[in-house]
Structure formats: C-alpha cells, structure tokens
Short mmCIF file of C-alpha atoms and ligand atoms in Angstrom, two decimals:
data_model
loop_
_atom_site.label_atom_id
_atom_site.label_comp_id
_atom_site.label_asym_id
_atom_site.label_seq_id
_atom_site.Cartn_x
_atom_site.Cartn_y
_atom_site.Cartn_z
CA MET A 1 -220.64 -19.66 20.33
CA LYS A 2 -219.28 -17.54 23.18
CA VAL A 3 -215.69 -16.31 22.89
CA THR A 4 -213.75 -14.62 25.67
CA VAL A 5 -210.76 -12.47 24.78
CA VAL A 6 -208.49 -11.76 27.73
CA GLY A 7 -206.60 -8.51 27.26
CA ALA A 8 -208.42 -5.70 25.45
CA GLY A 9 -205.20 -4.15 24.14
CA ALA A 10 -204.01 -3.99 20.55
CA VAL A 11 -204.18 -7.72 19.73
CA GLY A 12 -207.23 -8.50 21.89
CA ALA A 13 -209.30 -5.71 20.31
CA SER A 14 -208.18 -6.73 16.82
CA CYS A 15 -209.24 -10.35 17.53
CA ALA A 16 -212.64 -9.18 18.77
CA GLU A 17 -213.10 -6.94 15.73
CA TYR A 18 -212.29 -9.67 13.16
CA ILE A 19 -214.40 -12.25 14.99
CA ALA A 20 -217.35 -9.84 15.02
CA ILE A 21 -216.94 -8.79 11.39
CA LYS A 22 -216.98 -12.44 10.29
CA ASP A 23 -220.23 -12.81 12.28
CA PHE A 24 -219.87 -16.50 13.27
CA ALA A 25 -219.95 -16.01 17.08
CA SER A 26 -223.01 -14.98 19.07
CA GLU A 27 -220.99 -13.32 21.83
CA VAL A 28 -217.52 -11.94 22.47
CA THR A 29 -216.53 -10.94 26.03
CA LEU A 30 -213.48 -8.74 26.40
CA ILE A 31 -211.82 -8.76 29.82
CA ASP A 32 -208.91 -6.62 31.02
CA ILE A 33 -207.45 -5.54 34.35
CA LYS A 34 -207.34 -1.86 33.40
CA GLU A 35 -210.50 -0.29 34.87
CA GLY A 36 -213.08 0.50 32.18
CA PHE A 37 -210.73 -0.33 29.29
CA ALA A 38 -212.48 -3.49 28.03
CA GLU A 39 -215.88 -1.80 28.51
CA GLY A 40 -214.69 1.10 26.35
CA LYS A 41 -213.26 -1.12 23.61
CA ALA A 42 -216.44 -3.21 23.57
CA MET A 43 -218.65 -0.12 23.26
CA ASP A 44 -216.51 1.32 20.45
CA LEU A 45 -216.61 -2.03 18.61
CA MET A 46 -220.39 -2.37 19.11
CA GLN A 47 -220.83 1.03 17.50
CA CYS A 48 -219.39 -0.59 14.33
CA ALA A 49 -222.19 -3.20 14.24
CA SER A 50 -224.65 -1.24 12.09
CA LEU A 51 -221.83 0.02 9.86
CA ASN A 52 -220.09 -3.31 9.33
CA GLY A 53 -223.26 -5.43 9.45
CA PHE A 54 -222.64 -7.89 12.26
CA ASP A 55 -224.88 -9.28 15.01
CA THR A 56 -222.16 -10.53 17.37
CA LYS A 57 -222.72 -9.02 20.82
CA ILE A 58 -219.47 -7.64 22.27
CA THR A 59 -219.29 -6.84 25.98
CA GLY A 60 -216.42 -5.68 28.15
CA VAL A 61 -215.64 -6.27 31.84
CA THR A 62 -212.90 -5.33 34.27
CA ASN A 63 -211.35 -8.45 35.78
CA ASN A 64 -214.71 -10.14 36.47
CA TYR A 65 -214.37 -13.76 35.36
CA ALA A 66 -218.00 -14.53 36.22
CA ALA A 67 -218.84 -12.65 33.01
CA THR A 68 -216.74 -15.12 31.00
CA ALA A 69 -218.71 -18.14 32.26
CA GLY A 70 -219.70 -20.70 29.66
CA SER A 71 -217.14 -19.64 27.07
CA ASP A 72 -216.51 -22.14 24.29
CA VAL A 73 -213.22 -20.51 23.31
CA ALA A 74 -210.94 -18.14 25.22
CA VAL A 75 -208.07 -16.23 23.68
CA ILE A 76 -205.27 -15.09 26.02
CA THR A 77 -203.65 -11.88 24.80
CA SER A 78 -203.01 -10.38 28.25
CA GLY A 79 -199.46 -9.34 29.02
CA ILE A 80 -196.82 -6.96 27.81
CA PRO A 81 -195.63 -6.71 24.20
CA ARG A 82 -191.96 -6.25 23.30
CA LYS A 83 -190.30 -2.96 22.41
CA PRO A 84 -187.81 -2.51 19.54
CA GLY A 85 -184.57 -4.39 20.20
CA MET A 86 -186.14 -6.91 22.60
CA THR A 87 -186.75 -10.61 22.03
CA ARG A 88 -190.08 -12.24 22.83
CA GLU A 89 -188.30 -14.41 25.39
CA GLU A 90 -187.47 -11.33 27.48
CA LEU A 91 -191.20 -10.95 28.26
CA ILE A 92 -191.36 -14.17 30.28
CA GLY A 93 -190.73 -12.52 33.68
CA ILE A 94 -193.99 -10.53 33.59
CA ASN A 95 -196.13 -12.59 31.22
CA ALA A 96 -195.73 -16.00 32.89
CA GLY A 97 -197.50 -14.86 36.07
CA ILE A 98 -200.29 -13.23 34.04
CA VAL A 99 -200.87 -16.24 31.76
CA LYS A 100 -200.86 -18.67 34.70
CA SER A 101 -203.46 -16.77 36.73
CA VAL A 102 -205.61 -15.98 33.67
CA SER A 103 -205.68 -19.68 32.59
CA GLU A 104 -206.66 -20.78 36.10
CA ASN A 105 -209.44 -18.18 36.28
CA LEU A 106 -210.77 -19.12 32.84
CA ILE A 107 -211.25 -22.81 33.58
CA LYS A 108 -212.96 -22.08 36.91
CA HIS A 109 -215.81 -20.44 35.04
CA SER A 110 -215.66 -22.31 31.70
CA PRO A 111 -214.66 -25.93 32.37
CA ASN A 112 -215.13 -26.93 28.71
CA VAL A 113 -213.24 -24.04 27.20
CA ILE A 114 -210.69 -24.32 24.38
CA ILE A 115 -207.85 -21.88 25.09
CA ILE A 116 -205.85 -20.12 22.38
CA VAL A 117 -202.62 -18.68 23.80
CA VAL A 118 -201.21 -15.57 22.12
CA SER A 119 -199.12 -13.86 24.84
CA ASN A 120 -195.35 -14.13 24.35
CA PRO A 121 -193.08 -16.00 24.53
CA MET A 122 -195.99 -17.92 23.07
CA ASP A 123 -194.71 -21.54 22.93
CA THR A 124 -193.61 -21.32 26.56
CA MET A 125 -196.87 -19.61 27.57
CA ALA A 126 -198.87 -22.40 25.87
CA TYR A 127 -196.75 -24.98 27.73
CA LEU A 128 -197.38 -23.07 30.97
CA ALA A 129 -201.15 -23.03 30.30
CA HIS A 130 -201.03 -26.83 29.94
CA LYS A 131 -199.18 -27.16 33.25
CA ALA A 132 -201.43 -24.65 35.05
CA THR A 133 -204.76 -26.09 33.91
CA GLY A 134 -204.11 -29.77 33.19
CA LEU A 135 -206.59 -29.52 30.31
CA PRO A 136 -206.51 -32.26 27.66
CA LYS A 137 -203.87 -31.38 25.07
CA ASN A 138 -206.38 -30.75 22.29
CA ARG A 139 -207.85 -27.84 24.25
CA ILE A 140 -204.79 -25.59 24.46
CA ILE A 141 -203.60 -24.14 21.17
CA GLY A 142 -200.73 -21.71 20.76
CA MET A 143 -201.13 -19.15 17.97
CA GLY A 144 -197.92 -18.31 16.13
CA GLY A 145 -197.58 -20.47 13.04
CA ALA A 146 -200.78 -19.15 11.41
CA LEU A 147 -199.36 -15.62 11.65
CA ASP A 148 -195.83 -16.60 10.65
CA SER A 149 -197.20 -18.49 7.63
CA ALA A 150 -199.25 -15.45 6.57
CA ARG A 151 -196.06 -13.38 6.75
CA PHE A 152 -194.20 -16.07 4.78
CA LYS A 153 -196.89 -15.89 2.07
CA PHE A 154 -196.63 -12.10 2.05
CA ARG A 155 -192.85 -12.30 1.51
CA LEU A 156 -193.21 -15.03 -1.11
CA ALA A 157 -195.80 -12.99 -3.02
CA GLU A 158 -193.51 -9.96 -2.83
CA ALA A 159 -190.57 -11.95 -4.24
CA LEU A 160 -192.71 -13.57 -6.95
CA GLY A 161 -194.53 -10.34 -7.86
CA CYS A 162 -197.90 -12.05 -7.49
CA PRO A 163 -200.92 -11.85 -5.16
CA ALA A 164 -200.68 -13.70 -1.84
CA SER A 165 -203.69 -15.77 -2.96
CA ASP A 166 -201.39 -17.36 -5.59
CA VAL A 167 -198.98 -18.78 -3.02
CA ASP A 168 -199.04 -21.37 -0.29
CA GLY A 169 -196.47 -22.10 2.37
CA MET A 170 -196.12 -22.99 6.01
CA VAL A 171 -193.90 -22.05 8.94
CA ILE A 172 -193.37 -24.58 11.72
CA GLY A 173 -191.14 -24.57 14.81
CA GLY A 174 -190.93 -22.08 17.64
CA HIS A 175 -192.50 -18.62 17.36
CA SER A 176 -189.19 -16.80 17.82
CA ASP A 177 -186.79 -14.74 15.72
CA THR A 178 -184.35 -17.64 15.41
CA GLY A 179 -186.58 -20.69 15.90
CA MET A 180 -189.07 -20.36 13.03
CA VAL A 181 -188.75 -22.91 10.25
CA PRO A 182 -190.32 -21.56 7.02
CA LEU A 183 -190.70 -24.64 4.80
CA ILE A 184 -189.33 -22.98 1.68
CA GLY A 185 -188.72 -26.31 -0.08
CA LYS A 186 -192.46 -27.05 0.10
CA ALA A 187 -193.74 -23.54 -0.78
CA VAL A 188 -195.70 -23.33 -4.03
CA ARG A 189 -197.22 -20.89 -6.50
CA ASN A 190 -200.33 -22.55 -7.85
CA SER A 191 -198.85 -25.98 -7.08
CA VAL A 192 -195.50 -25.20 -8.77
CA LYS A 193 -192.56 -25.15 -6.35
CA VAL A 194 -191.30 -21.60 -5.81
CA SER A 195 -187.77 -22.84 -6.54
CA GLU A 196 -188.86 -22.90 -10.20
CA PHE A 197 -189.25 -19.10 -10.07
CA LEU A 198 -186.78 -17.88 -7.42
CA SER A 199 -183.03 -18.21 -7.03
CA GLU A 200 -181.62 -19.95 -3.96
CA GLU A 201 -180.41 -16.56 -2.73
CA ARG A 202 -183.87 -14.95 -3.11
CA MET A 203 -185.52 -17.87 -1.32
CA GLN A 204 -183.11 -17.46 1.60
CA GLU A 205 -183.98 -13.74 1.75
CA VAL A 206 -187.67 -14.68 1.99
CA VAL A 207 -186.89 -17.13 4.80
CA GLU A 208 -184.86 -14.59 6.77
CA ALA A 209 -187.45 -11.80 6.31
CA THR A 210 -190.17 -14.18 7.52
CA LYS A 211 -188.26 -15.18 10.65
CA VAL A 212 -187.78 -11.57 11.74
CA GLY A 213 -191.29 -10.54 10.63
CA GLY A 214 -192.40 -9.63 14.16
CA ALA A 215 -189.16 -7.79 14.99
CA THR A 216 -189.36 -5.78 11.74
CA LEU A 217 -192.87 -4.57 12.61
CA THR A 218 -191.90 -3.88 16.24
CA LYS A 219 -189.09 -1.62 15.01
CA LEU A 220 -191.47 0.26 12.70
CA LEU A 221 -194.38 0.53 15.16
CA GLY A 222 -192.54 0.95 18.48
CA THR A 223 -194.60 -1.98 19.80
CA SER A 224 -195.55 -5.32 18.28
CA ALA A 225 -198.11 -5.89 15.53
CA TRP A 226 -201.86 -6.49 15.98
CA TYR A 227 -203.81 -6.61 12.68
CA ALA A 228 -202.35 -9.85 11.29
CA PRO A 229 -202.17 -11.43 14.78
CA GLY A 230 -205.88 -10.61 15.28
CA ALA A 231 -206.76 -11.98 11.84
CA ALA A 232 -204.77 -15.19 12.51
CA VAL A 233 -206.56 -15.79 15.82
CA SER A 234 -209.97 -15.10 14.31
CA ALA A 235 -209.29 -17.61 11.50
CA MET A 236 -208.50 -20.25 14.13
CA VAL A 237 -211.57 -19.42 16.24
CA GLN A 238 -213.67 -19.61 13.06
CA ALA A 239 -212.29 -23.08 12.28
CA ILE A 240 -213.37 -24.20 15.77
CA ALA A 241 -216.81 -22.53 15.46
CA LEU A 242 -217.51 -24.02 12.04
CA ASP A 243 -215.75 -27.33 12.79
CA SER A 244 -214.01 -26.84 9.48
CA LYS A 245 -211.01 -29.18 10.05
CA LYS A 246 -208.70 -26.57 8.56
CA MET A 247 -204.96 -27.13 8.91
CA PHE A 248 -202.92 -24.46 10.68
CA PRO A 249 -199.44 -24.72 12.14
CA CYS A 250 -200.13 -24.33 15.88
CA SER A 251 -198.12 -24.70 19.05
CA ALA A 252 -199.29 -28.10 20.29
CA LEU A 253 -198.14 -30.27 23.18
CA LEU A 254 -196.09 -33.05 21.60
CA GLU A 255 -195.80 -36.63 22.78
CA GLY A 256 -193.25 -38.11 20.40
CA GLU A 257 -194.36 -36.37 17.21
CA TYR A 258 -191.35 -35.13 15.22
CA GLY A 259 -189.19 -36.90 17.83
CA LEU A 260 -190.17 -34.32 20.47
CA ASN A 261 -191.69 -34.70 23.93
CA ASP A 262 -192.92 -32.47 26.75
CA ILE A 263 -192.87 -29.31 24.64
CA SER A 264 -195.41 -27.07 22.97
CA ILE A 265 -194.11 -25.98 19.55
CA GLY A 266 -195.44 -25.17 16.08
CA VAL A 267 -196.51 -28.17 14.01
CA PRO A 268 -199.34 -28.66 11.47
CA CYS A 269 -202.65 -29.29 13.26
CA ILE A 270 -206.20 -29.97 12.12
CA ILE A 271 -208.50 -27.51 13.89
CA GLY A 272 -212.16 -28.27 14.47
CA LYS A 273 -214.84 -28.19 17.16
CA ASN A 274 -212.59 -30.08 19.61
CA GLY A 275 -209.66 -27.74 19.16
CA ILE A 276 -206.60 -29.64 17.94
CA GLU A 277 -208.24 -32.67 16.36
CA LYS A 278 -205.01 -34.09 14.96
CA ILE A 279 -201.32 -33.31 14.87
CA VAL A 280 -200.20 -33.96 11.32
CA GLU A 281 -196.77 -35.52 10.88
CA ILE A 282 -195.63 -34.39 7.47
CA GLU A 283 -192.53 -35.75 5.84
CA LEU A 284 -189.63 -33.40 6.48
CA SER A 285 -186.23 -33.39 4.82
CA GLU A 286 -183.24 -34.14 7.07
CA ALA A 287 -182.39 -30.43 7.08
CA GLU A 288 -185.97 -29.43 8.04
CA LEU A 289 -186.08 -32.02 10.81
CA ALA A 290 -182.74 -30.81 12.16
CA LYS A 291 -184.09 -27.24 12.18
CA ILE A 292 -187.24 -28.07 14.13
CA GLN A 293 -185.18 -30.05 16.62
CA GLU A 294 -182.78 -27.13 17.04
CA SER A 295 -185.78 -24.83 17.45
CA ALA A 296 -187.09 -27.14 20.19
CA VAL A 297 -183.82 -26.77 22.09
CA GLY A 298 -184.43 -23.00 22.18
CA VAL A 299 -188.06 -23.37 23.34
CA LYS A 300 -187.03 -25.85 26.04
CA ALA A 301 -184.37 -23.42 27.29
CA THR A 302 -187.12 -20.78 27.70
CA ASN A 303 -189.44 -23.33 29.34
CA ALA A 304 -186.69 -24.05 31.87
CA LEU A 305 -186.96 -20.43 33.05
CA LEU A 306 -190.47 -21.25 34.35
CA ASP A 307 -189.06 -23.44 37.14
N1 LIG B 401 -198.41 -15.15 19.37
C1 LIG B 401 -198.37 -14.15 18.50
O1 LIG B 401 -198.28 -14.37 17.30
C2 LIG B 401 -198.47 -12.73 18.99
C3 LIG B 401 -198.75 -11.69 18.10
C4 LIG B 401 -198.84 -10.39 18.59
C5 LIG B 401 -198.68 -10.14 19.95
N2 LIG B 401 -198.42 -11.17 20.78
C6 LIG B 401 -198.30 -10.97 22.23
O2 LIG B 401 -199.60 -10.66 22.73
C7 LIG B 401 -199.48 -9.91 23.94
C8 LIG B 401 -200.37 -8.67 23.88
O3 LIG B 401 -199.89 -7.76 22.92
P1 LIG B 401 -200.65 -6.37 22.70
O4 LIG B 401 -199.96 -5.67 21.61
O5 LIG B 401 -202.12 -6.62 22.60
O6 LIG B 401 -200.34 -5.63 24.09
P2 LIG B 401 -201.20 -4.47 24.77
O7 LIG B 401 -200.34 -3.86 25.81
O8 LIG B 401 -201.79 -3.57 23.74
O9 LIG B 401 -202.42 -5.24 25.46
C9 LIG B 401 -202.24 -6.12 26.52
C10 LIG B 401 -203.43 -5.95 27.47
O10 LIG B 401 -203.33 -6.96 28.48
C11 LIG B 401 -203.90 -6.37 29.66
N3 LIG B 401 -203.54 -7.17 30.81
C12 LIG B 401 -202.37 -7.23 31.48
N4 LIG B 401 -202.46 -8.09 32.51
C13 LIG B 401 -203.71 -8.59 32.49
C14 LIG B 401 -204.41 -9.54 33.28
N5 LIG B 401 -203.84 -10.14 34.32
N6 LIG B 401 -205.69 -9.82 32.96
C15 LIG B 401 -206.29 -9.21 31.92
N7 LIG B 401 -205.68 -8.31 31.13
C16 LIG B 401 -204.41 -8.00 31.42
C17 LIG B 401 -203.35 -4.95 29.67
O11 LIG B 401 -204.08 -4.11 30.52
C18 LIG B 401 -203.45 -4.60 28.19
O12 LIG B 401 -204.66 -3.92 27.90
C19 LIG B 401 -197.98 -9.60 24.08
O13 LIG B 401 -197.37 -10.52 24.97
C20 LIG B 401 -197.44 -9.80 22.68
O14 LIG B 401 -196.07 -10.13 22.66
C21 LIG B 401 -198.30 -12.45 20.34
O1 LIG B 402 -193.13 -9.87 17.42
C1 LIG B 402 -193.73 -9.85 18.50
O2 LIG B 402 -193.18 -9.61 19.57
C2 LIG B 402 -195.22 -10.05 18.52
C3 LIG B 402 -195.68 -11.27 17.79
O3 LIG B 402 -195.11 -12.42 18.31
C4 LIG B 402 -195.51 -11.15 16.31
O4 LIG B 402 -194.93 -12.05 15.71
O5 LIG B 402 -196.01 -10.17 15.75
#
C-alpha cells in the first residue's frame, strides 16, 4: 500500500512515523510546500528504520504531486494549527484554500485514492474535500472522533484510576470545543457502565475535559498536539490497509443518518479497504440526539463560511 501524507509538519510527520513503525505500508510519501522540509523529515524518519525495525520506504518531495501518483490513501494535514486562545474554526480563512487545492491535486494523480482529512476546522474541511473532488462519499474520511475518543478514554481511565485498556467509550459530533458529544451514558469499564463507579458530577468533569482536550494541549504546547493525532490517523490507515472493518467515529458525509443531511460530522463508521464501508446508526437517547443535532448547527454555520 502507498500512503501520501500532505504536510510534513508536526501531525504529518507523526502520522508517517506511526505508519512506518507499524510496518503495514510499503511506501509513505511526504509532501510539503516548504522547500526541502518533507525531504528532510523523510530522511530523518528513514534513519529510524534499522533502529525501529521497519521496511516501509519513506520519501519526501516539495510540492511535486507526480511523486504521489498511485496512492491508495492520502492524509491531508497541510495548513496552519491554532495558537492558544483560538478556536479551530478561526483557521478556515487560510486552511480552506489549502485543503481545496491539495484535494484537487491528489485526485489528479491518484484517481482511486481514499482521503483522510485532518486539517482544521476538520468537519468543514472534509465537507470541502467532498465538494472539491466529487469523490464517492466512502472515500473521504474526516479524522477527529478517533482522537477525541482516545482522549475520552484517557480521562475516563484517570477518573476511574485504571488503565485506558480497561475502558471503552466513543465521542461523536463535530470536532470542536463545544460540538463534541462524548457518549458518557454508554462508556464502560470492562462492560460495566462507568456510572456504576463515578458520580454524576465526576462524569460531567470527564465530558468537559474531553471536549476541550485539544485546547488544553494547545495552551500547554503553544501549538496543537501531534502524537495522539498521528496515532489516530495511523490506526485508521491500518484499518484500510488490513481491511479490518474496525469501527471508528469519523466525519462522514450524511444523507439522512441521525436526521442530518449535506454535512460531514462525526458518527460511528466501519472502516475497511473501501474507506467508510458503513455508517452505523446507533440508538441514541433523546438528550444525545439533541446534542448531535445542536453540534450539526455549529458545523453548518462554519460550512456556510465557505460560500
Ligand atoms: N483533526 C484533528 O484531530 C487534528 C489534530 C491535530 C491537528 N490538526 C490540524 O492539522 C493541521 C496541521 O497541524 P500541524 O501541527 O501538523 O501544523 P504544522 O504547521 O506543524 O504543519 C503543517 C504543514 O503544512 C504545510 N503546508 C502548508 N500549506 C501546504 C500546502 N499547500 N501543501 C503542502 N503542505 C502545506 C506547512 O509547510 C507545514 O509544514 C492543522 O490545521 C491542525 O489544526 C487536526
Ligand atoms: O486542537 C486542535 O486545534 C488540534 C486538533 O484538532 C486536536 O484536537 O488536537
């Protein structure tokens, strides 16, 4: 499998590193507009091959899409990250133009590619990639929910005083500080609902900490996070490569699911060799359904800025 990662910055390089370490792809091409940057990152990563024991070939190019030809999967991380105090939505002015031109360039050289959109504001950028490319809806996947769910599990494990491997939980809705919907009522520790262990107040703290997970890290780091975002993308690329039919919450183009239309927003999806193989409609409580619909209003307001 050939994977292109557009943007060799913090998240792009982290994606390439995790994909290589897991050793399921034959080739990763990093591409960036900054002269020599992707070449440098690729060389540095390739010098890890003998140390970390992978055979994936990582190459880097400066803005030459011919080198991305024949990609099975392309990950779009190009664009600016937010600074402390900003929202993801504030990035739209610069990132929309970048994501549009990158998506168009990718499909010129890789007509069968599956695109994973990471650049923020991610749900709107995934929607824009659909509009710019006209690709079938299974082939454009927004990454946000996999990361948000990992952060939810981290916060749950912290509250429960247990390892993250003991807990399961999912975050749906928009990938934004206010729009995320951590499904706390469905979260479990070894199949026992977390409400059996945590007070209502503690569960609400977990929900709130999850929703501002990206903002918390941005404040600490001075820019947004990259390790968990890279790991989340690599897990999704792996599910495509291995056709594993794993379920991730992903930003998918909806046509009536959850009562929503003409929007890309986080919902549970089965990921396999065709990208989004199925959008799963889980039963939501009235409160959960109201939250995802409210979240959709926010995403649509950001989408409207594209016009
Ligand atoms: N969806 C998520 O869960 C998630 C998680 C983390 C970061 N992000 C987003 O990912 C994006 C990248 O974040 P980062 O921390 O890697 O930023 P970064 O600044 O470290 O890297 C971005 C890279 O994109 C490159 N770039 C800019 N325009 C380009 C173009 N037209 N073609 C190719 N490359 C181009 C830049 O030169 C830079 O190297 C941001 O928008 C950030 O908000 C999303
Ligand atoms: O928080 C951000 O701006 C980056 C990303 O969306 C994240 O959740 O880490």
